[in-house]
Amino acid sequence: MTKKLPTNAIVAVTLNCNSRCTMCNIWQNHITNELKPHEFLMLPDSLKDINITGGEPFLRMDLPEIVANIKLAAPKARLVLSTNGFLPKVIEKNIPKILQTDPDFAVRVSLDGWNETHDRIRRIPNGFNMIMETLSILKAAGVKDLGIGFTIMKANIKDLVRVFEFTRKEGLELSLTLVTSSAIYFGLGKESLRPDNHSEVIKQFNRVTVGRFQSHKPKEWFRGWFEQKLLEYYLTNHRPYTCDAGENFFYLDSRGNVYTCNVKGWLMGNLRQSPFKTIWSSKAASSMRKKVASCHDCWMVCTAKTNMKAHLLEIAGEVVGKKMRYTLWPEE
C-alpha cells in the first residue's frame, strides 16, 4: 500500500561550509558528488514547507537553478533558506534570480549572539558585520520574509533577549533552536554546549515569551507557545508530542539520502537509487518509523510544525489562555 506522502522537509543542497561553528562539525566536510540541479526534481509534489539548508547553500554557484527545480517539483511549497550570511556579495548576485523564481522566498540568517559573541561561536573574523551587510542586501533585494536563526547554548544565552529586541526593531522573524547532537549532521557531543544555568535560561525565555504574547499578531502567540515548550524540553529532555519524522517530515542530504530527520541516522533510502514514492512506502522506511515513535532527542520547528497542525485545536486553546494571562498580568 502506498504511504501518504509528507508535507514538510529539510533539503540540504550541500554539506560543505565556509564557517567554523563550535556547535556544528559540517565545516570539516569535503563532500563531492552532490545532487545536481535536475535531481531535485525528484522531490515529492506533496510538500508544503521546505527548509533549504547546508552546510552553506550559497556555496552552490548553481543555487538559483536548484531553487527553480525545487519549486517545479513542489509548486505548493513555502521555501525557506537558511544561510550563515558570510557570502554577502554572492548573495547579492544570486538572490534576485531566486526571487524571480519565487517572489515569496524566505531567508533565515544565523545570528548566534551579539557582536563578539557571534564571532566567537562562528569563529569567522568580522562575521557579525557580514551578517548586518547580508541583512541589508536581502532587504534591499525585496525579501519580504526575512529572519534570524539563533542556536541556544551556554556561550550565548545571555544575548537571547538582545537578539530578540533587535529582530523586533528591524521587523525580522526569530527562530530558536537548542544546540543538539547528530551523527549525520551537527556532530556528536553537542549537548555539552547547552546552558547549565537554568535560572538564566528561564529568565531569558520568559522575557521573550512575554514579548510574543503581548504582540497583536496570533502568529507570534504560537511562536511563544513553541518557545515555552522548547524551554520545557531543555529542562526535561521530553517532547510535548510524539515525533512524526518519517511520517509528515523527512531530511534529504546533498547526496540523495532520505532520512527520517537530520538528527538521527535512520536511513529510508536514496533518491539516486529509487523514486521517492518507492522509498516512502518501503520496508526500510516502515522500520525507521517504529524507532521515531519513542525518540525524544530534539524539539525543533521542523517537526514541531506538523505536531502543531495535528493538535491545532488543543494548542489554540492553550495559546488563547496564555495570551489573556500575559496581557492582563505581564511578567517581567
mmCIF file of C-alpha atoms in Angstrom:
data_model
loop_
_atom_site.group_PDB
_atom_site.id
_atom_site.type_symbol
_atom_site.label_atom_id
_atom_site.label_comp_id
_atom_site.label_asym_id
_atom_site.label_seq_id
_atom_site.Cartn_x
_atom_site.Cartn_y
_atom_site.Cartn_z
ATOM 1 C CA MET A 1 0.000 0.000 0.000
ATOM 2 C CA THR A 2 1.281 3.471 -0.901
ATOM 3 C CA LYS A 3 2.135 5.553 2.134
ATOM 4 C CA LYS A 4 0.666 9.062 2.414
ATOM 5 C CA LEU A 5 3.350 11.453 1.224
ATOM 6 C CA PRO A 6 4.977 14.034 3.553
ATOM 7 C CA THR A 7 4.260 17.763 3.727
ATOM 8 C CA ASN A 8 7.490 19.086 5.301
ATOM 9 C CA ALA A 9 11.192 18.592 4.605
ATOM 10 C CA ILE A 10 14.699 19.847 5.221
ATOM 11 C CA VAL A 11 16.695 19.700 1.994
ATOM 12 C CA ALA A 12 20.483 20.084 2.231
ATOM 13 C CA VAL A 13 21.814 21.302 -1.112
ATOM 14 C CA THR A 14 25.402 20.964 0.143
ATOM 15 C CA LEU A 15 27.160 19.567 3.198
ATOM 16 C CA ASN A 16 30.179 21.825 2.782
ATOM 17 C CA CYS A 17 30.512 25.069 4.715
ATOM 18 C CA ASN A 18 32.620 28.234 4.961
ATOM 19 C CA SER A 19 32.041 28.733 8.680
ATOM 20 C CA ARG A 20 33.802 27.083 11.644
ATOM 21 C CA CYS A 21 30.991 26.896 14.197
ATOM 22 C CA THR A 22 31.638 25.468 17.642
ATOM 23 C CA MET A 23 28.225 23.755 17.732
ATOM 24 C CA CYS A 24 28.456 22.111 14.309
ATOM 25 C CA ASN A 25 31.095 19.995 12.542
ATOM 26 C CA ILE A 26 29.787 20.346 8.979
ATOM 27 C CA TRP A 27 32.624 22.759 8.144
ATOM 28 C CA GLN A 28 35.041 19.812 8.472
ATOM 29 C CA ASN A 29 33.405 18.074 5.477
ATOM 30 C CA HIS A 30 34.849 17.803 1.987
ATOM 31 C CA ILE A 31 31.811 16.401 0.202
ATOM 32 C CA THR A 32 31.847 15.656 -3.523
ATOM 33 C CA ASN A 33 29.314 14.233 -6.000
ATOM 34 C CA GLU A 34 26.433 16.207 -4.508
ATOM 35 C CA LEU A 35 22.997 16.243 -6.139
ATOM 36 C CA LYS A 36 22.858 18.044 -9.482
ATOM 37 C CA PRO A 37 20.144 20.677 -10.006
ATOM 38 C CA HIS A 38 17.947 18.346 -12.094
ATOM 39 C CA GLU A 39 17.988 15.693 -9.345
ATOM 40 C CA PHE A 40 15.966 17.952 -7.042
ATOM 41 C CA LEU A 41 13.075 17.455 -9.455
ATOM 42 C CA MET A 42 12.622 14.066 -7.745
ATOM 43 C CA LEU A 43 11.199 15.681 -4.599
ATOM 44 C CA PRO A 44 7.514 14.864 -3.949
ATOM 45 C CA ASP A 45 4.894 17.402 -5.025
ATOM 46 C CA SER A 46 3.067 16.894 -1.701
ATOM 47 C CA LEU A 47 5.481 19.200 0.114
ATOM 48 C CA LYS A 48 4.117 22.434 1.573
ATOM 49 C CA ASP A 49 7.115 23.594 3.621
ATOM 50 C CA ILE A 50 10.767 23.131 2.613
ATOM 51 C CA ASN A 51 13.815 24.397 4.503
ATOM 52 C CA ILE A 52 16.701 24.669 2.029
ATOM 53 C CA THR A 53 19.899 24.358 4.013
ATOM 54 C CA GLY A 54 23.520 23.207 4.090
ATOM 55 C CA GLY A 55 26.289 23.447 5.013
ATOM 56 C CA GLU A 56 26.123 26.840 3.382
ATOM 57 C CA PRO A 57 23.697 26.855 0.423
ATOM 58 C CA PHE A 58 25.276 29.896 -1.263
ATOM 59 C CA LEU A 59 28.463 27.876 -1.816
ATOM 60 C CA ARG A 60 26.485 26.257 -4.630
ATOM 61 C CA MET A 61 27.013 28.524 -7.628
ATOM 62 C CA ASP A 62 24.020 26.786 -9.246
ATOM 63 C CA LEU A 63 21.733 27.594 -6.294
ATOM 64 C CA PRO A 64 19.226 29.642 -8.374
ATOM 65 C CA GLU A 65 18.763 26.651 -10.693
ATOM 66 C CA ILE A 66 18.381 24.306 -7.720
ATOM 67 C CA VAL A 67 15.720 26.539 -6.171
ATOM 68 C CA ALA A 68 13.868 26.727 -9.509
ATOM 69 C CA ASN A 69 13.799 22.923 -9.733
ATOM 70 C CA ILE A 70 12.666 22.527 -6.125
ATOM 71 C CA LYS A 71 9.813 24.921 -6.880
ATOM 72 C CA LEU A 72 8.936 22.962 -10.022
ATOM 73 C CA ALA A 73 8.910 19.690 -8.071
ATOM 74 C CA ALA A 74 6.843 21.067 -5.179
ATOM 75 C CA PRO A 75 4.950 24.106 -6.518
ATOM 76 C CA LYS A 76 2.757 24.477 -3.417
ATOM 77 C CA ALA A 77 5.684 24.550 -1.003
ATOM 78 C CA ARG A 78 6.809 27.557 1.012
ATOM 79 C CA LEU A 79 10.573 27.764 0.555
ATOM 80 C CA VAL A 80 12.812 28.974 3.402
ATOM 81 C CA LEU A 81 16.580 29.100 3.006
ATOM 82 C CA SER A 82 18.987 29.061 5.953
ATOM 83 C CA THR A 83 22.341 30.809 5.480
ATOM 84 C CA ASN A 84 25.256 31.808 7.680
ATOM 85 C CA GLY A 85 25.381 35.120 5.807
ATOM 86 C CA PHE A 86 29.153 35.052 5.270
ATOM 87 C CA LEU A 87 28.955 35.439 1.465
ATOM 88 C CA PRO A 88 27.229 38.818 1.109
ATOM 89 C CA LYS A 89 28.469 39.517 -2.430
ATOM 90 C CA VAL A 90 27.429 36.067 -3.675
ATOM 91 C CA ILE A 91 24.048 36.528 -2.005
ATOM 92 C CA GLU A 92 23.668 39.971 -3.611
ATOM 93 C CA LYS A 93 24.312 38.408 -7.034
ATOM 94 C CA ASN A 94 22.040 35.375 -6.680
ATOM 95 C CA ILE A 95 19.066 36.432 -4.552
ATOM 96 C CA PRO A 96 17.393 38.468 -7.374
ATOM 97 C CA LYS A 97 17.467 35.357 -9.600
ATOM 98 C CA ILE A 98 15.919 33.282 -6.804
ATOM 99 C CA LEU A 99 13.193 35.866 -6.203
ATOM 100 C CA GLN A 100 12.292 35.713 -9.896
ATOM 101 C CA THR A 101 11.500 32.037 -9.353
ATOM 102 C CA ASP A 102 9.674 32.603 -6.067
ATOM 103 C CA PRO A 103 8.780 36.175 -5.000
ATOM 104 C CA ASP A 104 7.732 34.822 -1.578
ATOM 105 C CA PHE A 105 11.082 33.119 -0.975
ATOM 106 C CA ALA A 106 12.044 33.339 2.715
ATOM 107 C CA VAL A 107 15.536 33.624 4.197
ATOM 108 C CA ARG A 108 16.821 32.986 7.727
ATOM 109 C CA VAL A 109 20.289 34.309 8.560
ATOM 110 C CA SER A 110 22.147 32.778 11.507
ATOM 111 C CA LEU A 111 22.938 35.169 14.358
ATOM 112 C CA ASP A 112 24.147 33.368 17.484
ATOM 113 C CA GLY A 113 24.819 36.289 19.778
ATOM 114 C CA TRP A 114 25.577 39.968 19.681
ATOM 115 C CA ASN A 115 28.747 41.206 18.005
ATOM 116 C CA GLU A 116 31.810 39.468 19.541
ATOM 117 C CA THR A 117 29.703 36.620 20.948
ATOM 118 C CA HIS A 118 28.561 35.642 17.469
ATOM 119 C CA ASP A 119 32.103 35.869 16.083
ATOM 120 C CA ARG A 120 33.478 33.643 18.879
ATOM 121 C CA ILE A 121 30.836 30.990 18.252
ATOM 122 C CA ARG A 122 31.103 31.054 14.456
ATOM 123 C CA ARG A 123 34.889 31.589 14.528
ATOM 124 C CA ILE A 124 34.822 33.875 11.499
ATOM 125 C CA PRO A 125 36.573 37.259 11.905
ATOM 126 C CA ASN A 126 34.229 40.199 11.245
ATOM 127 C CA GLY A 127 31.358 37.701 10.960
ATOM 128 C CA PHE A 128 28.826 39.870 12.801
ATOM 129 C CA ASN A 129 29.418 42.790 10.435
ATOM 130 C CA MET A 130 28.976 40.486 7.434
ATOM 131 C CA ILE A 131 25.624 39.402 8.891
ATOM 132 C CA MET A 132 24.494 43.026 9.101
ATOM 133 C CA GLU A 133 25.625 43.588 5.491
ATOM 134 C CA THR A 134 23.781 40.465 4.327
ATOM 135 C CA LEU A 135 20.569 41.529 6.069
ATOM 136 C CA SER A 136 20.768 44.929 4.353
ATOM 137 C CA ILE A 137 21.326 43.254 0.974
ATOM 138 C CA LEU A 138 18.361 40.916 1.438
ATOM 139 C CA LYS A 139 16.081 43.775 2.486
ATOM 140 C CA ALA A 140 17.153 45.884 -0.487
ATOM 141 C CA ALA A 141 16.581 42.932 -2.841
ATOM 142 C CA GLY A 142 12.973 42.695 -1.678
ATOM 143 C CA VAL A 143 12.993 39.586 0.520
ATOM 144 C CA LYS A 144 9.709 40.015 2.392
ATOM 145 C CA ASP A 145 10.001 37.015 4.716
ATOM 146 C CA LEU A 146 13.343 37.661 6.385
ATOM 147 C CA GLY A 147 14.511 36.488 9.778
ATOM 148 C CA ILE A 148 17.203 35.346 12.175
ATOM 149 C CA GLY A 149 18.069 31.840 13.328
ATOM 150 C CA PHE A 150 19.529 31.652 16.855
ATOM 151 C CA THR A 151 21.045 28.451 18.283
ATOM 152 C CA ILE A 152 20.825 28.457 22.084
ATOM 153 C CA MET A 153 23.936 27.433 24.010
ATOM 154 C CA LYS A 154 25.939 28.260 27.113
ATOM 155 C CA ALA A 155 28.078 30.767 25.227
ATOM 156 C CA ASN A 156 25.178 32.981 24.089
ATOM 157 C CA ILE A 157 22.176 32.527 26.380
ATOM 158 C CA LYS A 158 22.659 35.991 27.905
ATOM 159 C CA ASP A 159 22.343 37.510 24.413
ATOM 160 C CA LEU A 160 18.950 35.958 23.631
ATOM 161 C CA VAL A 161 16.849 38.950 24.695
ATOM 162 C CA ARG A 162 19.260 41.340 22.960
ATOM 163 C CA VAL A 163 18.860 39.471 19.670
ATOM 164 C CA PHE A 164 15.075 39.237 20.168
ATOM 165 C CA GLU A 165 14.855 43.006 20.678
ATOM 166 C CA PHE A 166 16.950 43.537 17.531
ATOM 167 C CA THR A 167 14.552 41.424 15.464
ATOM 168 C CA ARG A 168 11.539 43.339 16.803
ATOM 169 C CA LYS A 169 13.157 46.674 15.979
ATOM 170 C CA GLU A 170 14.145 45.587 12.460
ATOM 171 C CA GLY A 171 10.903 43.757 11.652
ATOM 172 C CA LEU A 172 12.614 40.364 11.381
ATOM 173 C CA GLU A 173 11.364 36.914 12.309
ATOM 174 C CA LEU A 174 13.218 34.962 15.010
ATOM 175 C CA SER A 175 13.595 31.175 15.073
ATOM 176 C CA LEU A 176 15.123 29.451 18.109
ATOM 177 C CA THR A 177 16.924 26.089 18.240
ATOM 178 C CA LEU A 178 18.598 24.329 21.153
ATOM 179 C CA VAL A 179 22.093 23.053 20.329
ATOM 180 C CA THR A 180 21.740 19.339 19.519
ATOM 181 C CA SER A 181 23.926 16.399 18.517
ATOM 182 C CA SER A 182 23.603 14.445 15.297
ATOM 183 C CA ALA A 183 25.897 11.773 13.891
ATOM 184 C CA ILE A 184 24.820 12.648 10.331
ATOM 185 C CA TYR A 185 24.651 16.421 10.665
ATOM 186 C CA PHE A 186 25.887 18.598 13.558
ATOM 187 C CA GLY A 187 28.290 16.062 15.076
ATOM 188 C CA LEU A 188 28.264 14.235 18.411
ATOM 189 C CA GLY A 189 28.633 15.547 21.968
ATOM 190 C CA LYS A 190 26.999 18.916 21.266
ATOM 191 C CA GLU A 191 24.672 18.700 24.288
ATOM 192 C CA SER A 192 27.717 19.613 26.396
ATOM 193 C CA LEU A 193 27.401 23.126 24.923
ATOM 194 C CA ARG A 194 23.902 23.633 26.324
ATOM 195 C CA PRO A 195 23.467 26.264 29.061
ATOM 196 C CA ASP A 196 23.944 24.964 32.597
ATOM 197 C CA ASN A 197 22.480 27.997 34.388
ATOM 198 C CA HIS A 198 18.786 27.106 34.454
ATOM 199 C CA SER A 199 17.717 30.324 36.134
ATOM 200 C CA GLU A 200 19.355 32.420 33.392
ATOM 201 C CA VAL A 201 17.724 30.336 30.670
ATOM 202 C CA ILE A 202 14.300 30.675 32.296
ATOM 203 C CA LYS A 203 14.767 34.441 32.702
ATOM 204 C CA GLN A 204 15.777 34.939 29.061
ATOM 205 C CA PHE A 205 12.987 32.717 27.720
ATOM 206 C CA ASN A 206 10.347 34.369 29.882
ATOM 207 C CA ARG A 207 11.260 37.820 28.611
ATOM 208 C CA VAL A 208 10.953 36.610 25.026
ATOM 209 C CA THR A 209 7.670 34.850 25.793
ATOM 210 C CA VAL A 210 6.140 37.995 27.312
ATOM 211 C CA GLY A 211 7.044 39.883 24.151
ATOM 212 C CA ARG A 212 5.484 37.197 21.971
ATOM 213 C CA PHE A 213 2.160 37.101 23.829
ATOM 214 C CA GLN A 214 1.890 40.871 24.143
ATOM 215 C CA SER A 215 2.047 41.147 20.355
ATOM 216 C CA HIS A 216 -1.127 41.770 18.364
ATOM 217 C CA LYS A 217 -0.184 39.026 15.894
ATOM 218 C CA PRO A 218 -1.571 35.494 16.510
ATOM 219 C CA LYS A 219 1.459 34.061 14.687
ATOM 220 C CA GLU A 220 3.632 35.496 17.478
ATOM 221 C CA TRP A 221 1.465 33.838 20.143
ATOM 222 C CA PHE A 222 2.012 30.424 18.568
ATOM 223 C CA ARG A 223 5.741 31.110 18.431
ATOM 224 C CA GLY A 224 5.559 31.938 22.125
ATOM 225 C CA TRP A 225 3.861 28.596 22.736
ATOM 226 C CA PHE A 226 6.583 26.755 20.785
ATOM 227 C CA GLU A 227 9.304 28.551 22.743
ATOM 228 C CA GLN A 228 7.705 27.725 26.080
ATOM 229 C CA LYS A 229 7.722 24.084 25.022
ATOM 230 C CA LEU A 230 11.354 24.475 23.949
ATOM 231 C CA LEU A 231 12.153 25.715 27.449
ATOM 232 C CA GLU A 232 10.309 22.719 28.926
ATOM 233 C CA TYR A 233 12.247 20.425 26.603
ATOM 234 C CA TYR A 234 15.538 21.982 27.746
ATOM 235 C CA LEU A 235 14.568 21.325 31.372
ATOM 236 C CA THR A 236 13.143 17.805 30.912
ATOM 237 C CA ASN A 237 14.540 16.359 27.625
ATOM 238 C CA HIS A 238 10.990 15.306 26.791
ATOM 239 C CA ARG A 239 8.970 16.315 23.724
ATOM 240 C CA PRO A 240 5.386 17.503 24.326
ATOM 241 C CA TYR A 241 4.154 15.353 21.414
ATOM 242 C CA THR A 242 5.328 12.165 19.712
ATOM 243 C CA CYS A 243 7.665 12.981 16.841
ATOM 244 C CA ASP A 244 6.257 12.316 13.375
ATOM 245 C CA ALA A 245 9.518 12.409 11.414
ATOM 246 C CA GLY A 246 9.259 9.805 8.677
ATOM 247 C CA GLU A 247 5.502 10.365 8.550
ATOM 248 C CA ASN A 248 4.955 14.013 7.619
ATOM 249 C CA PHE A 249 8.603 15.106 7.510
ATOM 250 C CA PHE A 250 11.963 13.929 6.152
ATOM 251 C CA TYR A 251 15.542 15.106 5.702
ATOM 252 C CA LEU A 252 17.283 14.871 2.329
ATOM 253 C CA ASP A 253 21.064 15.200 2.388
ATOM 254 C CA SER A 254 23.124 16.532 -0.519
ATOM 255 C CA ARG A 255 23.947 13.063 -1.866
ATOM 256 C CA GLY A 256 20.340 11.911 -2.132
ATOM 257 C CA ASN A 257 19.979 10.064 1.173
ATOM 258 C CA VAL A 258 16.470 10.264 2.621
ATOM 259 C CA TYR A 259 16.420 10.137 6.426
ATOM 260 C CA THR A 260 13.555 10.386 8.897
ATOM 261 C CA CYS A 261 15.210 13.602 10.160
ATOM 262 C CA ASN A 262 18.567 15.374 10.367
ATOM 263 C CA VAL A 263 19.218 14.325 13.986
ATOM 264 C CA LYS A 264 19.089 10.538 13.782
ATOM 265 C CA GLY A 265 20.879 8.414 11.191
ATOM 266 C CA TRP A 266 17.733 6.496 10.311
ATOM 267 C CA LEU A 267 18.085 5.978 6.569
ATOM 268 C CA MET A 268 14.983 5.251 4.487
ATOM 269 C CA GLY A 269 16.554 5.150 1.024
ATOM 270 C CA ASN A 270 18.382 7.152 -1.643
ATOM 271 C CA LEU A 271 16.835 9.215 -4.449
ATOM 272 C CA ARG A 272 19.558 8.192 -6.874
ATOM 273 C CA GLN A 273 18.576 4.562 -6.414
ATOM 274 C CA SER A 274 14.771 4.672 -6.056
ATOM 275 C CA PRO A 275 11.864 7.074 -6.738
ATOM 276 C CA PHE A 276 10.672 8.956 -3.663
ATOM 277 C CA LYS A 277 7.302 7.183 -3.527
ATOM 278 C CA THR A 278 9.066 3.808 -3.524
ATOM 279 C CA ILE A 279 11.346 4.913 -0.676
ATOM 280 C CA TRP A 280 8.452 6.311 1.349
ATOM 281 C CA SER A 281 6.464 3.066 1.120
ATOM 282 C CA SER A 282 9.428 0.728 1.626
ATOM 283 C CA LYS A 283 10.046 -1.760 4.432
ATOM 284 C CA ALA A 284 13.131 0.237 5.427
ATOM 285 C CA ALA A 285 11.009 3.355 5.882
ATOM 286 C CA SER A 286 8.448 1.457 7.926
ATOM 287 C CA SER A 287 11.190 0.076 10.153
ATOM 288 C CA MET A 288 12.641 3.560 10.751
ATOM 289 C CA ARG A 289 9.212 4.973 11.693
ATOM 290 C CA LYS A 290 8.963 2.473 14.553
ATOM 291 C CA LYS A 291 12.152 3.942 16.028
ATOM 292 C CA VAL A 292 10.871 7.517 15.737
ATOM 293 C CA ALA A 293 7.828 6.829 17.910
ATOM 294 C CA SER A 294 9.929 6.648 21.095
ATOM 295 C CA CYS A 295 12.503 9.344 20.234
ATOM 296 C CA HIS A 296 12.945 12.446 22.408
ATOM 297 C CA ASP A 297 16.273 13.650 21.001
ATOM 298 C CA CYS A 298 15.028 17.071 19.877
ATOM 299 C CA TRP A 299 12.206 19.626 19.830
ATOM 300 C CA MET A 300 12.724 21.654 16.649
ATOM 301 C CA VAL A 301 10.486 23.749 14.415
ATOM 302 C CA CYS A 302 10.813 21.247 11.548
ATOM 303 C CA THR A 303 8.791 18.525 13.291
ATOM 304 C CA ALA A 304 7.027 20.805 15.797
ATOM 305 C CA LYS A 305 5.144 22.383 12.860
ATOM 306 C CA THR A 306 3.487 19.129 11.905
ATOM 307 C CA ASN A 307 2.748 18.354 15.568
ATOM 308 C CA MET A 308 1.137 21.768 15.998
ATOM 309 C CA LYS A 309 -1.059 21.302 12.936
ATOM 310 C CA ALA A 310 -2.171 17.871 14.143
ATOM 311 C CA HIS A 311 -3.107 19.237 17.604
ATOM 312 C CA LEU A 312 -4.223 22.694 16.482
ATOM 313 C CA LEU A 313 -7.452 22.973 18.489
ATOM 314 C CA GLU A 314 -5.814 21.838 21.716
ATOM 315 C CA ILE A 315 -2.838 24.159 21.250
ATOM 316 C CA ALA A 316 -5.025 27.077 20.158
ATOM 317 C CA GLY A 317 -6.899 26.817 23.468
ATOM 318 C CA GLU A 318 -3.620 26.970 25.384
ATOM 319 C CA VAL A 319 -2.410 29.884 23.255
ATOM 320 C CA VAL A 320 -5.537 31.959 23.846
ATOM 321 C CA GLY A 321 -5.326 31.284 27.583
ATOM 322 C CA LYS A 322 -1.682 32.378 27.672
ATOM 323 C CA LYS A 323 -2.442 35.470 25.593
ATOM 324 C CA MET A 324 -5.063 36.556 28.139
ATOM 325 C CA ARG A 325 -2.723 35.802 31.025
ATOM 326 C CA TYR A 326 0.249 37.737 29.660
ATOM 327 C CA THR A 327 -1.958 40.652 28.586
ATOM 328 C CA LEU A 328 -3.658 41.006 31.958
ATOM 329 C CA TRP A 329 -0.727 40.006 34.183
ATOM 330 C CA PRO A 330 2.532 40.609 32.296
ATOM 331 C CA GLU A 331 5.558 39.010 33.911
ATOM 332 C CA GLU A 332 8.971 40.579 33.788
#
